[in-house]
Short mmCIF file of C-alpha atoms in Angstrom, two decimals:
data_model
loop_
_atom_site.label_atom_id
_atom_site.label_comp_id
_atom_site.label_asym_id
_atom_site.label_seq_id
_atom_site.Cartn_x
_atom_site.Cartn_y
_atom_site.Cartn_z
CA UNK T 7 110.23 93.53 149.05
CA UNK T 8 111.19 90.20 146.73
CA UNK T 9 109.16 91.24 144.03
CA UNK T 10 110.65 94.68 143.47
CA UNK T 11 114.46 92.80 143.85
CA UNK T 12 113.49 90.43 141.12
CA UNK T 13 112.49 93.15 138.40
CA UNK T 14 115.12 95.11 139.52
CA UNK T 15 117.70 91.75 138.43
CA UNK T 16 115.40 91.44 135.38
CA UNK T 17 116.84 95.39 134.18
CA UNK T 18 120.14 94.71 135.36
CA UNK T 19 120.69 91.54 132.99
CA UNK T 20 119.75 93.59 130.18
CA UNK T 21 122.94 94.59 128.03
CA UNK T 22 123.49 98.71 128.65
CA UNK T 23 123.92 98.97 124.31
CA UNK T 24 120.45 97.24 124.21
CA UNK T 25 118.41 99.16 126.95
CA UNK T 26 115.54 101.33 125.71
CA UNK T 27 115.39 104.72 126.66
CA UNK T 28 113.51 107.68 126.78
CA UNK T 29 114.92 110.89 125.02
CA UNK T 30 113.79 114.44 124.99
CA UNK T 31 113.33 116.33 121.55
CA UNK T 32 112.20 119.33 120.64
CA UNK T 33 109.77 118.98 117.68
CA UNK T 34 110.34 115.84 117.27
CA UNK T 35 107.95 115.27 114.48
CA UNK T 36 109.42 117.84 112.18
CA UNK T 37 111.42 116.85 108.99
CA UNK T 38 114.58 118.63 110.05
CA UNK T 39 115.71 118.74 114.08
CA UNK T 40 118.00 120.10 116.65
CA UNK T 41 119.56 117.33 118.73
CA UNK T 42 121.98 118.33 121.18
CA UNK T 43 122.48 121.86 119.48
CA UNK T 44 123.08 120.18 116.10
CA UNK T 45 120.81 120.33 113.22
CA UNK T 46 119.46 116.87 112.09
CA UNK T 47 117.56 115.27 109.11
CA UNK T 48 114.88 113.43 111.00
CA UNK T 49 114.29 109.59 109.41
CA UNK T 50 112.37 108.23 112.99
CA UNK T 51 108.96 110.25 112.40
CA UNK T 52 105.49 108.99 111.36
CA UNK T 53 104.42 112.55 110.59
CA UNK T 54 104.66 111.69 106.52
CA UNK T 55 102.83 114.49 105.61
CA UNK T 56 104.51 117.32 107.45
CA UNK T 57 101.31 118.57 109.33
CA UNK T 58 102.09 118.11 112.79
CA UNK T 59 104.07 121.06 112.37
CA UNK T 60 102.14 123.21 109.91
CA UNK T 61 100.70 126.61 110.63
CA UNK T 62 97.22 126.17 109.78
CA UNK T 63 97.37 122.68 111.82
CA UNK T 64 98.60 124.59 115.11
CA UNK T 65 96.03 127.33 114.81
CA UNK T 66 93.26 124.84 114.28
CA UNK T 67 94.46 122.74 117.86
CA UNK T 68 94.86 126.72 119.56
CA UNK T 69 91.47 127.73 118.47
CA UNK T 70 90.00 124.63 119.35
CA UNK T 71 91.12 124.83 122.94
CA UNK T 72 90.30 128.58 123.16
CA UNK T 73 86.63 127.66 122.57
CA UNK T 74 86.59 124.03 123.83
CA UNK T 75 88.87 124.04 126.37
CA UNK T 76 91.85 122.19 127.66
CA UNK T 77 90.54 118.71 128.03
CA UNK T 78 86.87 116.54 126.94
CA UNK T 79 85.93 116.55 130.59
CA UNK T 80 83.93 113.00 130.41
CA UNK T 81 83.58 110.48 128.14
CA UNK T 82 81.90 110.09 124.42
CA UNK T 83 78.76 108.96 126.25
CA UNK T 84 78.30 111.80 128.60
CA UNK T 85 79.42 115.29 127.68
CA UNK T 86 82.17 114.95 125.63
CA UNK T 87 81.20 114.14 121.98
CA UNK T 88 81.37 117.89 120.90
CA UNK T 89 80.07 119.67 117.17
CA UNK T 90 84.14 119.83 116.77
CA UNK T 91 84.74 116.01 116.96
CA UNK T 92 81.35 115.16 115.10
CA UNK T 93 82.37 117.33 112.34
CA UNK T 94 85.69 115.42 112.09
CA UNK T 95 84.20 112.49 112.23
CA UNK T 96 82.03 113.57 108.90
CA UNK T 97 85.06 114.32 107.46
CA UNK T 98 87.06 110.79 108.36
CA UNK T 99 83.87 109.05 106.38
CA UNK T 100 84.14 110.97 103.63
CA UNK T 101 87.65 110.52 103.64
CA UNK T 102 87.44 106.87 103.76
CA UNK T 103 84.30 106.76 102.17
CA UNK T 104 82.15 105.30 104.43
CA UNK T 105 78.72 106.14 105.97
CA UNK T 106 80.38 106.87 109.52
CA UNK T 107 83.39 107.14 111.20
CA UNK T 108 83.95 107.41 114.78
CA UNK T 109 87.07 108.75 117.13
CA UNK T 110 88.94 107.36 119.91
CA UNK T 111 91.39 108.54 121.66
CA UNK T 112 94.21 106.87 120.64
CA UNK T 113 94.84 103.93 117.43
CA UNK T 114 95.38 101.11 120.17
CA UNK T 115 92.13 102.22 121.51
CA UNK T 116 90.26 101.87 117.94
CA UNK T 117 91.73 98.25 117.67
CA UNK T 118 90.10 97.37 120.97
CA UNK T 119 86.83 99.17 120.68
CA UNK T 120 86.06 97.32 117.29
CA UNK T 121 87.74 94.05 117.79
CA UNK T 122 85.78 93.23 121.10
CA UNK T 123 82.88 94.48 119.77
CA UNK T 124 82.28 92.66 116.97
CA UNK T 125 83.53 89.19 118.05
CA UNK T 126 83.79 87.30 121.01
CA UNK T 127 83.99 83.53 122.37
CA UNK T 128 81.62 82.24 120.07
CA UNK T 129 83.38 83.72 117.49
CA UNK T 130 86.59 83.40 114.88
CA UNK T 131 89.65 85.27 114.17
CA UNK T 132 92.25 85.18 111.50
CA UNK T 133 95.13 87.54 111.71
CA UNK T 134 98.41 88.01 110.76
CA UNK T 135 101.58 87.16 112.80
CA UNK T 136 102.86 90.83 111.81
CA UNK T 137 100.11 92.66 112.91
CA UNK T 138 100.18 95.62 115.33
CA UNK T 139 100.34 94.92 119.03
CA UNK T 140 97.05 97.02 119.17
CA UNK T 141 95.68 94.16 117.23
CA UNK T 142 96.96 91.23 118.62
CA UNK T 143 95.68 92.80 122.02
CA UNK T 144 92.31 93.09 120.70
CA UNK T 145 92.25 89.57 119.78
CA UNK T 146 93.30 87.91 122.79
CA UNK T 147 91.17 90.07 124.81
CA UNK T 148 88.34 89.01 122.39
CA UNK T 149 88.29 85.46 123.67
CA UNK T 150 87.83 84.29 120.11
CA UNK T 151 89.24 81.40 118.49
CA UNK T 152 92.18 82.82 117.00
CA UNK T 153 94.33 81.60 114.32
CA UNK T 154 97.43 83.60 112.93
CA UNK T 155 98.44 83.55 109.28
CA UNK T 156 101.89 84.75 107.62
CA UNK T 157 101.66 88.10 106.12
CA UNK T 158 100.20 88.22 102.88
CA UNK T 159 100.00 84.28 102.27
CA UNK T 160 96.45 83.86 100.77
CA UNK T 161 96.75 79.98 101.05
CA UNK T 162 97.00 80.49 104.73
CA UNK T 163 94.34 82.63 105.17
CA UNK T 164 92.24 80.59 103.40
CA UNK T 165 93.23 77.12 105.10
CA UNK T 166 92.58 79.32 108.67
CA UNK T 167 89.22 80.22 107.36
CA UNK T 168 88.29 77.07 106.53
CA UNK T 169 89.42 75.28 110.22
CA UNK T 170 87.12 78.11 111.95
CA UNK T 171 83.76 78.39 109.59
CA UNK T 172 82.11 75.44 111.06
CA UNK T 173 82.66 76.31 114.85
CA UNK T 174 82.31 79.89 114.40
CA UNK T 175 79.19 82.35 114.85
CA UNK T 176 80.71 84.88 113.36
CA UNK T 177 84.48 85.39 111.54
CA UNK T 178 86.83 88.38 111.14
CA UNK T 179 90.05 88.58 109.46
CA UNK T 180 92.36 91.27 110.84
CA UNK T 181 95.35 92.53 108.95
CA UNK T 182 97.54 96.05 108.20
CA UNK T 183 96.86 97.68 105.41
CA UNK T 184 100.32 98.91 105.12
CA UNK T 185 102.73 96.52 107.14
CA UNK T 186 104.19 98.89 109.65
CA UNK T 187 108.16 97.35 109.91
CA UNK T 188 108.33 96.19 106.22
CA UNK T 189 106.32 99.28 104.34
CA UNK T 190 104.35 97.07 102.05
CA UNK T 191 100.96 97.07 100.73
CA UNK T 192 98.69 94.23 101.51
CA UNK T 193 96.90 92.28 98.57
CA UNK T 194 93.48 93.80 99.55
CA UNK T 195 91.98 92.84 96.11
CA UNK T 196 92.36 89.19 96.64
CA UNK T 197 91.45 89.21 100.30
CA UNK T 198 88.67 90.87 99.62
CA UNK T 199 87.56 87.99 97.62
CA UNK T 200 88.00 85.81 100.47
CA UNK T 201 86.58 87.43 102.96
CA UNK T 202 83.54 87.50 100.85
CA UNK T 203 83.80 84.00 99.85
CA UNK T 204 83.46 82.96 103.97
CA UNK T 205 80.95 85.76 104.43
CA UNK T 206 83.81 87.32 107.19
CA UNK T 207 84.20 90.59 108.56
CA UNK T 208 87.86 92.54 107.66
CA UNK T 209 89.34 95.01 109.65
CA UNK T 210 92.03 96.59 108.09
CA UNK T 211 94.16 98.74 110.20
CA UNK T 212 95.16 101.70 107.54
CA UNK T 213 97.46 103.73 110.21
CA UNK T 214 100.02 104.09 107.72
CA UNK T 215 98.04 104.27 104.64
CA UNK T 216 95.75 107.12 105.75
CA UNK T 217 97.48 110.45 104.22
CA UNK T 218 100.00 108.20 102.29
CA UNK T 219 97.77 106.07 99.74
CA UNK T 220 95.05 106.89 97.04
CA UNK T 221 95.45 110.32 95.03
CA UNK T 222 94.54 112.11 97.55
CA UNK T 223 95.96 110.37 100.70
CA UNK T 224 92.49 108.13 101.07
CA UNK T 225 94.11 105.35 102.04
CA UNK T 226 94.51 101.36 101.02
CA UNK T 227 90.81 101.40 99.32
CA UNK T 228 91.42 104.46 97.14
CA UNK T 229 95.00 103.03 96.67
CA UNK T 230 93.05 100.14 94.62
CA UNK T 231 90.10 101.99 93.40
CA UNK T 232 87.73 99.72 95.51
CA UNK T 233 84.90 101.01 97.61
CA UNK T 234 84.65 99.80 100.84
CA UNK T 235 81.63 97.05 101.37
CA UNK T 236 79.19 96.52 104.41
CA UNK T 237 81.79 94.18 106.15
CA UNK T 238 84.47 95.95 106.01
CA UNK T 239 86.17 98.20 109.12
CA UNK T 240 88.90 100.57 108.27
CA UNK T 241 90.97 101.56 111.24
CA UNK T 242 93.09 104.54 111.39
CA UNK T 243 94.81 107.04 113.31
CA UNK T 244 95.09 110.79 113.59
CA UNK T 245 98.50 110.82 114.77
CA UNK T 246 100.81 109.96 111.92
CA UNK T 247 100.33 111.51 108.18
CA UNK T 248 97.38 113.91 109.65
CA UNK T 249 99.97 115.41 112.21
CA UNK T 250 97.39 115.34 115.62
CA UNK T 251 96.73 112.27 118.33
CA UNK T 252 93.72 109.97 118.32
CA UNK T 253 92.54 107.15 116.41
CA UNK T 254 89.39 106.42 114.56
CA UNK T 255 86.89 103.70 112.81
CA UNK T 256 84.93 103.91 109.71
CA UNK T 257 82.51 101.86 108.30
CA UNK T 258 78.45 100.95 107.95
CA UNK T 259 76.28 102.64 110.23
CA UNK T 260 75.36 99.55 111.94
CA UNK T 261 78.77 98.46 112.64
CA UNK T 262 79.73 102.34 114.18
CA UNK T 263 76.73 102.00 115.73
CA UNK T 264 77.62 98.75 117.56
CA UNK T 265 80.72 100.04 118.70
CA UNK T 266 79.35 102.98 120.49
CA UNK T 267 76.90 100.10 122.11
CA UNK T 268 79.30 97.40 122.98
CA UNK T 269 83.24 98.62 123.05
CA UNK T 270 84.42 98.95 126.96
CA UNK T 271 87.10 100.64 125.40
CA UNK T 272 84.99 103.64 123.52
CA UNK T 273 82.50 103.63 126.37
CA UNK T 274 84.51 104.39 129.52
CA UNK T 275 87.16 106.42 128.04
CA UNK T 276 87.60 109.80 128.17
CA UNK T 277 86.66 111.77 124.95
CA UNK T 278 89.63 113.19 122.68
CA UNK T 279 91.13 116.50 123.82
CA UNK T 280 89.54 119.55 121.61
CA UNK T 281 93.46 120.42 120.53
CA UNK T 282 93.83 117.32 119.18
CA UNK T 283 90.07 117.50 117.36
CA UNK T 284 90.80 120.58 116.17
CA UNK T 285 94.36 120.27 114.65
CA UNK T 286 92.89 116.77 112.78
CA UNK T 287 90.40 119.14 110.90
CA UNK T 288 92.79 121.46 109.94
CA UNK T 289 95.03 118.40 108.82
CA UNK T 290 91.45 116.73 106.62
CA UNK T 291 90.96 120.63 105.37
CA UNK T 292 94.50 121.06 103.65
CA UNK T 293 94.04 117.78 102.46
CA UNK T 294 90.70 118.00 100.58
CA UNK T 295 92.08 121.62 99.35
CA UNK T 296 94.48 119.80 97.30
CA UNK T 297 97.25 116.86 97.25
CA UNK T 298 100.46 118.70 96.87
CA UNK T 299 102.17 117.16 100.10
CA UNK T 300 100.91 113.69 99.01
CA UNK T 301 102.91 114.49 95.57
CA UNK T 302 105.57 115.70 97.57
CA UNK T 303 105.81 112.88 99.78
CA UNK T 304 106.01 110.60 96.89
CA UNK T 305 108.75 112.55 95.18
CA UNK T 306 110.93 112.43 98.19
CA UNK T 307 110.27 108.87 98.38
CA UNK T 308 111.61 108.12 94.68
CA UNK T 309 114.26 110.57 95.44
CA UNK T 310 115.68 109.22 98.58
CA UNK T 311 115.16 105.38 97.59
CA UNK T 312 117.58 106.36 94.73
CA UNK T 313 120.02 108.52 97.08
CA UNK T 314 120.40 104.99 98.69
CA UNK T 315 120.73 102.81 95.86
CA UNK T 316 117.26 100.87 96.84
CA UNK T 317 114.19 100.06 94.46
CA UNK T 318 111.61 102.95 95.01
CA UNK T 319 108.92 101.95 97.87
CA UNK T 320 105.29 102.62 97.13
CA UNK T 321 104.44 103.82 101.11
CA UNK T 322 107.51 106.29 103.28
CA UNK T 323 108.25 103.29 105.55
CA UNK T 324 111.46 102.17 104.18
CA UNK T 325 113.57 99.57 106.40
CA UNK T 326 117.18 98.41 106.24
CA UNK T 327 117.09 95.10 107.39
CA UNK T 328 120.76 94.58 109.37
CA UNK T 329 119.97 91.14 111.59
CA UNK T 330 121.35 91.67 114.76
CA UNK T 331 120.19 94.18 117.38
CA UNK T 332 124.25 95.06 118.55
CA UNK T 333 124.81 95.63 114.57
CA UNK T 334 121.72 97.66 113.87
CA UNK T 335 121.98 100.15 117.12
CA UNK T 336 126.15 100.89 116.03
CA UNK T 337 124.64 101.65 112.70
CA UNK T 338 122.03 104.12 114.02
CA UNK T 339 124.86 105.34 116.05
CA UNK T 340 126.95 105.85 113.32
CA UNK T 341 124.25 107.86 110.84
CA UNK T 342 123.34 110.01 113.70
CA UNK T 343 127.35 110.95 114.41
CA UNK T 344 126.38 111.93 110.72
CA UNK T 345 123.73 114.27 111.28
CA UNK T 346 120.77 111.57 110.54
CA UNK T 347 118.39 110.40 113.20
CA UNK T 348 117.10 107.25 112.68
CA UNK T 349 114.82 104.56 114.26
CA UNK T 350 116.53 101.43 115.44
CA UNK T 351 113.75 98.14 115.57
CA UNK T 352 114.71 95.26 117.85
CA UNK T 353 112.92 92.00 118.84
CA UNK T 354 109.90 91.86 119.96
CA UNK T 355 108.63 94.25 117.64
CA UNK T 356 110.61 92.58 114.94
CA UNK T 357 111.30 88.67 114.39
CA UNK T 358 114.93 87.94 116.02
CA UNK T 359 117.74 88.03 113.54
CA UNK T 360 115.61 90.80 111.75
CA UNK T 361 116.38 93.94 113.62
CA UNK T 362 116.63 97.18 110.95
CA UNK T 363 116.60 100.98 110.72
CA UNK T 364 113.13 101.94 110.05
CA UNK T 365 113.03 105.15 107.68
CA UNK T 366 110.70 107.11 107.78
CA UNK T 367 110.06 109.80 104.62
CA UNK T 368 108.16 113.16 104.93
CA UNK T 369 106.58 115.42 102.63
CA UNK T 370 108.61 118.02 104.06
CA UNK T 371 112.06 116.41 103.27
CA UNK T 372 114.18 118.06 100.62
CA UNK T 373 115.52 114.73 98.61
CA UNK T 374 113.81 115.69 95.24
CA UNK T 375 116.04 118.82 95.62
CA UNK T 376 119.18 118.44 93.41
CA UNK T 377 121.58 120.09 95.21
CA UNK T 378 121.64 119.46 98.98
CA UNK T 379 121.02 122.47 101.75
CA UNK T 380 122.35 120.06 104.61
CA UNK T 381 126.31 118.74 103.46
CA UNK T 382 125.70 116.21 106.67
CA UNK T 383 123.12 114.47 103.94
CA UNK T 384 126.29 113.48 102.15
CA UNK T 385 127.74 111.83 105.06
CA UNK T 386 124.83 109.57 106.00
CA UNK T 387 123.77 108.75 102.71
CA UNK T 388 127.01 107.06 102.08
CA UNK T 389 126.53 105.28 105.45
CA UNK T 390 123.30 104.10 104.32
CA UNK T 391 124.50 103.00 100.52
CA UNK T 392 127.16 101.41 101.69
CA UNK T 393 124.52 98.96 104.12
CA UNK T 394 121.85 98.40 101.63
CA UNK T 395 125.03 97.64 98.58
CA UNK T 396 125.95 94.76 100.73
#
């Protein structure tokens, strides 16, 4: 088949060192893992609060499977809505300070569900260029008139809204609360003012802010001390700081009802599996009980940044921008040889010339402990310090 041969040729043209590969890890979310028989520190996982391997979270997953079975068995609108998932939605709504929440099978599904239901061909979207692929895919799928603006560029956002205002029935601003490749936080108060000025809905992807920002991990709105208004939709995942799987949307009751009625990605997808629901419920119970993990995460972030000689980050995402793809991969390999697992990020995930190591700090790391328990830490820290000093 001609098409198949073309695909093989296309794959062969990718340089060996730049090819993406699937590697097998045991407990790959843990802060310290074993790779090829060697103990390593793991700076790749989004398991920010180290809840994915917490015994209580695992017990929550096991109990849910024993009582509800291995799978949901049908979509949420048939028989896929359990008492457990309803309880989870109540806890998420409380965490996000909204009237309701809706759990989906993934963050990607949550994005598609929200955007396609809320806007269509007669509407307008203004979205950050650096937004996550799920948000960009949702904008394109909606068929709405779409204008991209540079991250945190309030003037560009305002200009785009002015262009769309008179030819759009409904406006929607889409942005990342915490930028997944840079770790910086969106200027939410200013963006909210602009959204109100243009009578626009605002969808904030708080995937990386949930569990990490706010006094008790509530997210970006609590970080700024702002109560979400009726035109705000918060999107998030259960798979990062909460250590489980799945996504969610949190908003006013009317908006959540619209998603249930009008979102094909929600309507025609089997409900989230009981294990993920049970784990997420247990994770939220731990967060509600105390903020010890959130505090430990921030202590680790501060200590790690100090150890590698950079300014303290407000989030657990710490990018080390290298530039070239080859150089980034080489540094990642050197770090792995020194006992540190890192994630090289390359185009198209980031713009050409900005390849980087995306380092993720966890609550379960021990950076704030003065004496390192792992000799390998010193070797990889020297490598990182040498790079940040350039």
